[in-house]
Amino acid sequence: MGISNSLTITQPDDWHLHLRSGELLQRVVPYSAQHFGRAIVMPNLQPPVVRTVDALNYREQIFAALPAGSHFKPLMTLYMTEQTDAEDVRAGYLSGDVAAVKLYPAGATTNSDAGVKDLTKIYPVLAVMEEIGMPFLVHGEVVDADVDIFDREAMFIETKLIPVRKQFPKLKIVFEHLTTKEGVDYVQSCAENTAATVTPHHLVINRNALLVGGIKPHYYCLPVAKRESHRLALRAAVTSGDQRFFLGTDSAPHFDGAKEAACGCAGIFNVANTVSVVAEVFEQENALDKLEGFLSLHGPAFYGLPVNTAKLQLTRNEAALAAPAKLVLPDGEITHFDPMMDLHWDVSDISTAD
Ligand code: NCD
Ligand code: ZN
């Protein structure tokens, strides 16, 4: 059977998104609101979103930046510190204002300085989260200077995640932006309570994109893209229909000047073409029947939320889609993710009717 030219799926959600603040927030949030029903909004602002009241303030800024009439729903997260107040976390979750808490190992990535050095310090908070069923979102990389950057995810699983899992068997854990075969194997080895987000770019690029033919800062993100065998393991996992894997774009805009620098920032701004990129990947893997699960169904199931009622229609164009134009702000420009392949699937309609 040939590939149909049109596909209607439940409206997707983005389970890992950086919206930033101020004018940048105003300019990037419409891209998310255009396609996605909800997004888990990362708390790594400066200063970070630590307490529930901070999350509420940030949510107001996001609402104010949304295009008129948008139904996009930001799901707020708190930034775990060694001083995080377990009772504030509990109250934020039980009131419905906060959806999850995010772990940044101190020094692992952008704005992670206030993160956690000693995981045992947060055990009292994890105990409360386990009790109330609140997801713990993990940036899974060790930061030890003597661990090779390409091994940091696998090492995190062995030395950090397995002990936490043993201590808190019922804690809901999302391994964010999974990049390795070891990570896929680990998540698949867990009977329940463990899931992972996967980004569009880690399904498309390996480390050659970053390093061959000159250094390409727009392909630099954390966790850094790994070798090809890992990319293939990620593609196999997400296209298998396994419910433990769902989309988190990790869309992370930085000004071009901050990326094209002697010490360039980590982060890929991909949200404008995420749906097209992921659809292309699933088509390449003959798995378009699994696309809706990855984009729209597995995430809500893990978070215990209803799926979106709106439907999104995708249409396949014979001609390649035009790449999105750079985002231009007074303070600089932002380059969109270039998947280095033609894209054909475009969002042709979003309807709230069934
Ligand atoms: C993110 C950012 O810029 O905030 N960067 C990235 O490379 N993914 C932080 C993160 O998620 O690690
Ligand atoms: Zn991120």
PDB file of C-alpha atoms in Angstrom, residues 86-215:
ATOM      1  CA  ALA A  86       9.016  19.519  49.880  1.00  0.00           C
ATOM      2  CA  GLU A  87       5.819  21.061  51.247  1.00  0.00           C
ATOM      3  CA  ASP A  88       5.828  23.791  48.607  1.00  0.00           C
ATOM      4  CA  VAL A  89       6.255  21.087  45.960  1.00  0.00           C
ATOM      5  CA  ARG A  90       3.377  19.086  47.421  1.00  0.00           C
ATOM      6  CA  ALA A  91       1.054  22.108  47.586  1.00  0.00           C
ATOM      7  CA  GLY A  92       1.960  23.200  44.041  1.00  0.00           C
ATOM      8  CA  TYR A  93       1.202  19.774  42.628  1.00  0.00           C
ATOM      9  CA  LEU A  94      -1.986  19.171  44.574  1.00  0.00           C
ATOM     10  CA  SER A  95      -3.399  22.574  43.559  1.00  0.00           C
ATOM     11  CA  GLY A  96      -2.734  21.712  39.907  1.00  0.00           C
ATOM     12  CA  ASP A  97      -0.413  24.688  39.441  1.00  0.00           C
ATOM     13  CA  VAL A  98       2.782  22.677  39.021  1.00  0.00           C
ATOM     14  CA  ALA A  99       3.085  19.508  36.931  1.00  0.00           C
ATOM     15  CA  ALA A 100       6.595  18.253  37.723  1.00  0.00           C
ATOM     16  CA  VAL A 101      10.016  19.003  39.209  1.00  0.00           C
ATOM     17  CA  LYS A 102      13.140  19.105  37.026  1.00  0.00           C
ATOM     18  CA  LEU A 103      16.576  17.918  38.075  1.00  0.00           C
ATOM     19  CA  TYR A 104      19.602  19.696  36.652  1.00  0.00           C
ATOM     20  CA  PRO A 105      22.840  18.233  37.942  1.00  0.00           C
ATOM     21  CA  ALA A 106      24.843  21.379  38.828  1.00  0.00           C
ATOM     22  CA  GLY A 107      27.009  22.370  35.863  1.00  0.00           C
ATOM     23  CA  ALA A 108      25.367  20.001  33.360  1.00  0.00           C
ATOM     24  CA  THR A 109      23.826  22.559  30.993  1.00  0.00           C
ATOM     25  CA  THR A 110      22.474  26.096  30.419  1.00  0.00           C
ATOM     26  CA  ASN A 111      21.552  27.784  33.740  1.00  0.00           C
ATOM     27  CA  SER A 112      22.222  24.704  35.838  1.00  0.00           C
ATOM     28  CA  ASP A 113      24.502  26.343  38.421  1.00  0.00           C
ATOM     29  CA  ALA A 114      21.750  26.317  41.036  1.00  0.00           C
ATOM     30  CA  GLY A 115      21.161  22.614  40.402  1.00  0.00           C
ATOM     31  CA  VAL A 116      21.845  19.583  42.547  1.00  0.00           C
ATOM     32  CA  LYS A 117      25.310  18.352  43.504  1.00  0.00           C
ATOM     33  CA  ASP A 118      24.395  15.637  45.990  1.00  0.00           C
ATOM     34  CA  LEU A 119      21.266  13.675  45.088  1.00  0.00           C
ATOM     35  CA  THR A 120      20.777  12.369  48.613  1.00  0.00           C
ATOM     36  CA  LYS A 121      20.004  15.970  49.674  1.00  0.00           C
ATOM     37  CA  ILE A 122      16.782  15.862  47.660  1.00  0.00           C
ATOM     38  CA  TYR A 123      15.600  12.476  48.924  1.00  0.00           C
ATOM     39  CA  PRO A 124      13.003  14.082  51.247  1.00  0.00           C
ATOM     40  CA  VAL A 125      11.486  15.891  48.240  1.00  0.00           C
ATOM     41  CA  LEU A 126      11.555  12.721  46.131  1.00  0.00           C
ATOM     42  CA  ALA A 127       9.778  10.858  48.930  1.00  0.00           C
ATOM     43  CA  VAL A 128       6.912  13.376  48.789  1.00  0.00           C
ATOM     44  CA  MET A 129       6.813  13.250  44.981  1.00  0.00           C
ATOM     45  CA  GLU A 130       6.657   9.462  45.059  1.00  0.00           C
ATOM     46  CA  GLU A 131       3.808   9.623  47.576  1.00  0.00           C
ATOM     47  CA  ILE A 132       1.691  12.066  45.535  1.00  0.00           C
ATOM     48  CA  GLY A 133       2.532  10.662  42.060  1.00  0.00           C
ATOM     49  CA  MET A 134       4.345  13.770  40.839  1.00  0.00           C
ATOM     50  CA  PRO A 135       6.766  13.241  37.915  1.00  0.00           C
ATOM     51  CA  PHE A 136      10.487  13.772  38.469  1.00  0.00           C
ATOM     52  CA  LEU A 137      12.104  15.023  35.254  1.00  0.00           C
ATOM     53  CA  VAL A 138      15.769  14.233  34.931  1.00  0.00           C
ATOM     54  CA  HIS A 139      18.569  15.802  32.950  1.00  0.00           C
ATOM     55  CA  GLY A 140      20.529  12.561  32.918  1.00  0.00           C
ATOM     56  CA  GLU A 141      24.197  13.449  32.618  1.00  0.00           C
ATOM     57  CA  VAL A 142      27.002  13.269  35.143  1.00  0.00           C
ATOM     58  CA  VAL A 143      29.264  16.306  35.279  1.00  0.00           C
ATOM     59  CA  ASP A 144      32.547  14.803  36.507  1.00  0.00           C
ATOM     60  CA  ALA A 145      35.455  16.379  34.634  1.00  0.00           C
ATOM     61  CA  ASP A 146      37.025  12.968  34.074  1.00  0.00           C
ATOM     62  CA  VAL A 147      33.969  11.486  32.343  1.00  0.00           C
ATOM     63  CA  ASP A 148      33.983  11.844  28.575  1.00  0.00           C
ATOM     64  CA  ILE A 149      31.069  13.980  27.381  1.00  0.00           C
ATOM     65  CA  PHE A 150      29.821  11.186  25.109  1.00  0.00           C
ATOM     66  CA  ASP A 151      29.648   8.803  28.104  1.00  0.00           C
ATOM     67  CA  ARG A 152      27.891  11.131  30.525  1.00  0.00           C
ATOM     68  CA  GLU A 153      24.386   9.813  29.973  1.00  0.00           C
ATOM     69  CA  ALA A 154      25.297   6.143  30.317  1.00  0.00           C
ATOM     70  CA  MET A 155      27.332   6.950  33.430  1.00  0.00           C
ATOM     71  CA  PHE A 156      24.402   8.849  34.943  1.00  0.00           C
ATOM     72  CA  ILE A 157      22.189   5.782  34.601  1.00  0.00           C
ATOM     73  CA  GLU A 158      24.697   3.538  36.349  1.00  0.00           C
ATOM     74  CA  THR A 159      25.788   5.846  39.140  1.00  0.00           C
ATOM     75  CA  LYS A 160      22.784   8.114  39.798  1.00  0.00           C
ATOM     76  CA  LEU A 161      19.544   6.865  38.302  1.00  0.00           C
ATOM     77  CA  ILE A 162      19.705   3.226  39.361  1.00  0.00           C
ATOM     78  CA  PRO A 163      20.292   4.157  43.028  1.00  0.00           C
ATOM     79  CA  VAL A 164      17.420   6.702  42.963  1.00  0.00           C
ATOM     80  CA  ARG A 165      15.124   4.151  41.356  1.00  0.00           C
ATOM     81  CA  LYS A 166      16.071   1.584  44.001  1.00  0.00           C
ATOM     82  CA  GLN A 167      15.320   4.042  46.804  1.00  0.00           C
ATOM     83  CA  PHE A 168      12.020   5.211  45.260  1.00  0.00           C
ATOM     84  CA  PRO A 169      10.502   2.305  43.303  1.00  0.00           C
ATOM     85  CA  LYS A 170       7.151   4.052  42.715  1.00  0.00           C
ATOM     86  CA  LEU A 171       8.521   7.497  41.779  1.00  0.00           C
ATOM     87  CA  LYS A 172       7.455   8.588  38.272  1.00  0.00           C
ATOM     88  CA  ILE A 173      10.663   9.417  36.424  1.00  0.00           C
ATOM     89  CA  VAL A 174      10.989  10.957  32.972  1.00  0.00           C
ATOM     90  CA  PHE A 175      14.461  10.639  31.499  1.00  0.00           C
ATOM     91  CA  GLU A 176      14.579  13.845  29.483  1.00  0.00           C
ATOM     92  CA  HIS A 177      16.019  14.139  25.960  1.00  0.00           C
ATOM     93  CA  LEU A 178      17.307  10.591  25.795  1.00  0.00           C
ATOM     94  CA  THR A 179      20.296  10.228  23.447  1.00  0.00           C
ATOM     95  CA  THR A 180      21.848   6.777  23.884  1.00  0.00           C
ATOM     96  CA  LYS A 181      21.203   3.083  23.296  1.00  0.00           C
ATOM     97  CA  GLU A 182      22.050   2.540  26.966  1.00  0.00           C
ATOM     98  CA  GLY A 183      19.246   4.952  27.829  1.00  0.00           C
ATOM     99  CA  VAL A 184      16.769   3.177  25.552  1.00  0.00           C
ATOM    100  CA  ASP A 185      17.737  -0.186  27.057  1.00  0.00           C
ATOM    101  CA  TYR A 186      17.402   1.167  30.575  1.00  0.00           C
ATOM    102  CA  VAL A 187      13.944   2.660  29.998  1.00  0.00           C
ATOM    103  CA  GLN A 188      12.775  -0.538  28.303  1.00  0.00           C
ATOM    104  CA  SER A 189      14.053  -2.573  31.229  1.00  0.00           C
ATOM    105  CA  CYS A 190      11.809  -0.685  33.648  1.00  0.00           C
ATOM    106  CA  ALA A 191       8.454  -2.314  34.228  1.00  0.00           C
ATOM    107  CA  GLU A 192       6.608   0.887  35.087  1.00  0.00           C
ATOM    108  CA  ASN A 193       6.954   4.476  36.283  1.00  0.00           C
ATOM    109  CA  THR A 194       9.830   5.239  33.908  1.00  0.00           C
ATOM    110  CA  ALA A 195       9.511   7.040  30.588  1.00  0.00           C
ATOM    111  CA  ALA A 196      11.650   9.201  28.328  1.00  0.00           C
ATOM    112  CA  THR A 197      11.264  12.192  26.090  1.00  0.00           C
ATOM    113  CA  VAL A 198      13.022  12.162  22.734  1.00  0.00           C
ATOM    114  CA  THR A 199      13.808  15.258  20.663  1.00  0.00           C
ATOM    115  CA  PRO A 200      13.321  15.628  16.903  1.00  0.00           C
ATOM    116  CA  HIS A 201      16.984  16.475  16.416  1.00  0.00           C
ATOM    117  CA  HIS A 202      18.323  13.364  18.162  1.00  0.00           C
ATOM    118  CA  LEU A 203      16.203  11.297  15.750  1.00  0.00           C
ATOM    119  CA  VAL A 204      17.834  13.049  12.808  1.00  0.00           C
ATOM    120  CA  ILE A 205      21.437  13.986  13.549  1.00  0.00           C
ATOM    121  CA  ASN A 206      24.424  12.131  14.902  1.00  0.00           C
ATOM    122  CA  ARG A 207      27.666  13.724  16.079  1.00  0.00           C
ATOM    123  CA  ASN A 208      28.999  13.969  12.528  1.00  0.00           C
ATOM    124  CA  ALA A 209      26.455  16.733  11.873  1.00  0.00           C
ATOM    125  CA  LEU A 210      28.187  18.728  14.566  1.00  0.00           C
ATOM    126  CA  LEU A 211      31.800  18.015  13.708  1.00  0.00           C
ATOM    127  CA  VAL A 212      32.354  16.935  10.090  1.00  0.00           C
ATOM    128  CA  GLY A 213      33.282  19.547   7.486  1.00  0.00           C
ATOM    129  CA  GLY A 214      33.738  22.306  10.060  1.00  0.00           C
ATOM    130  CA  ILE A 215      32.189  22.823  13.468  1.00  0.00           C
TER     131      ILE A 215
END
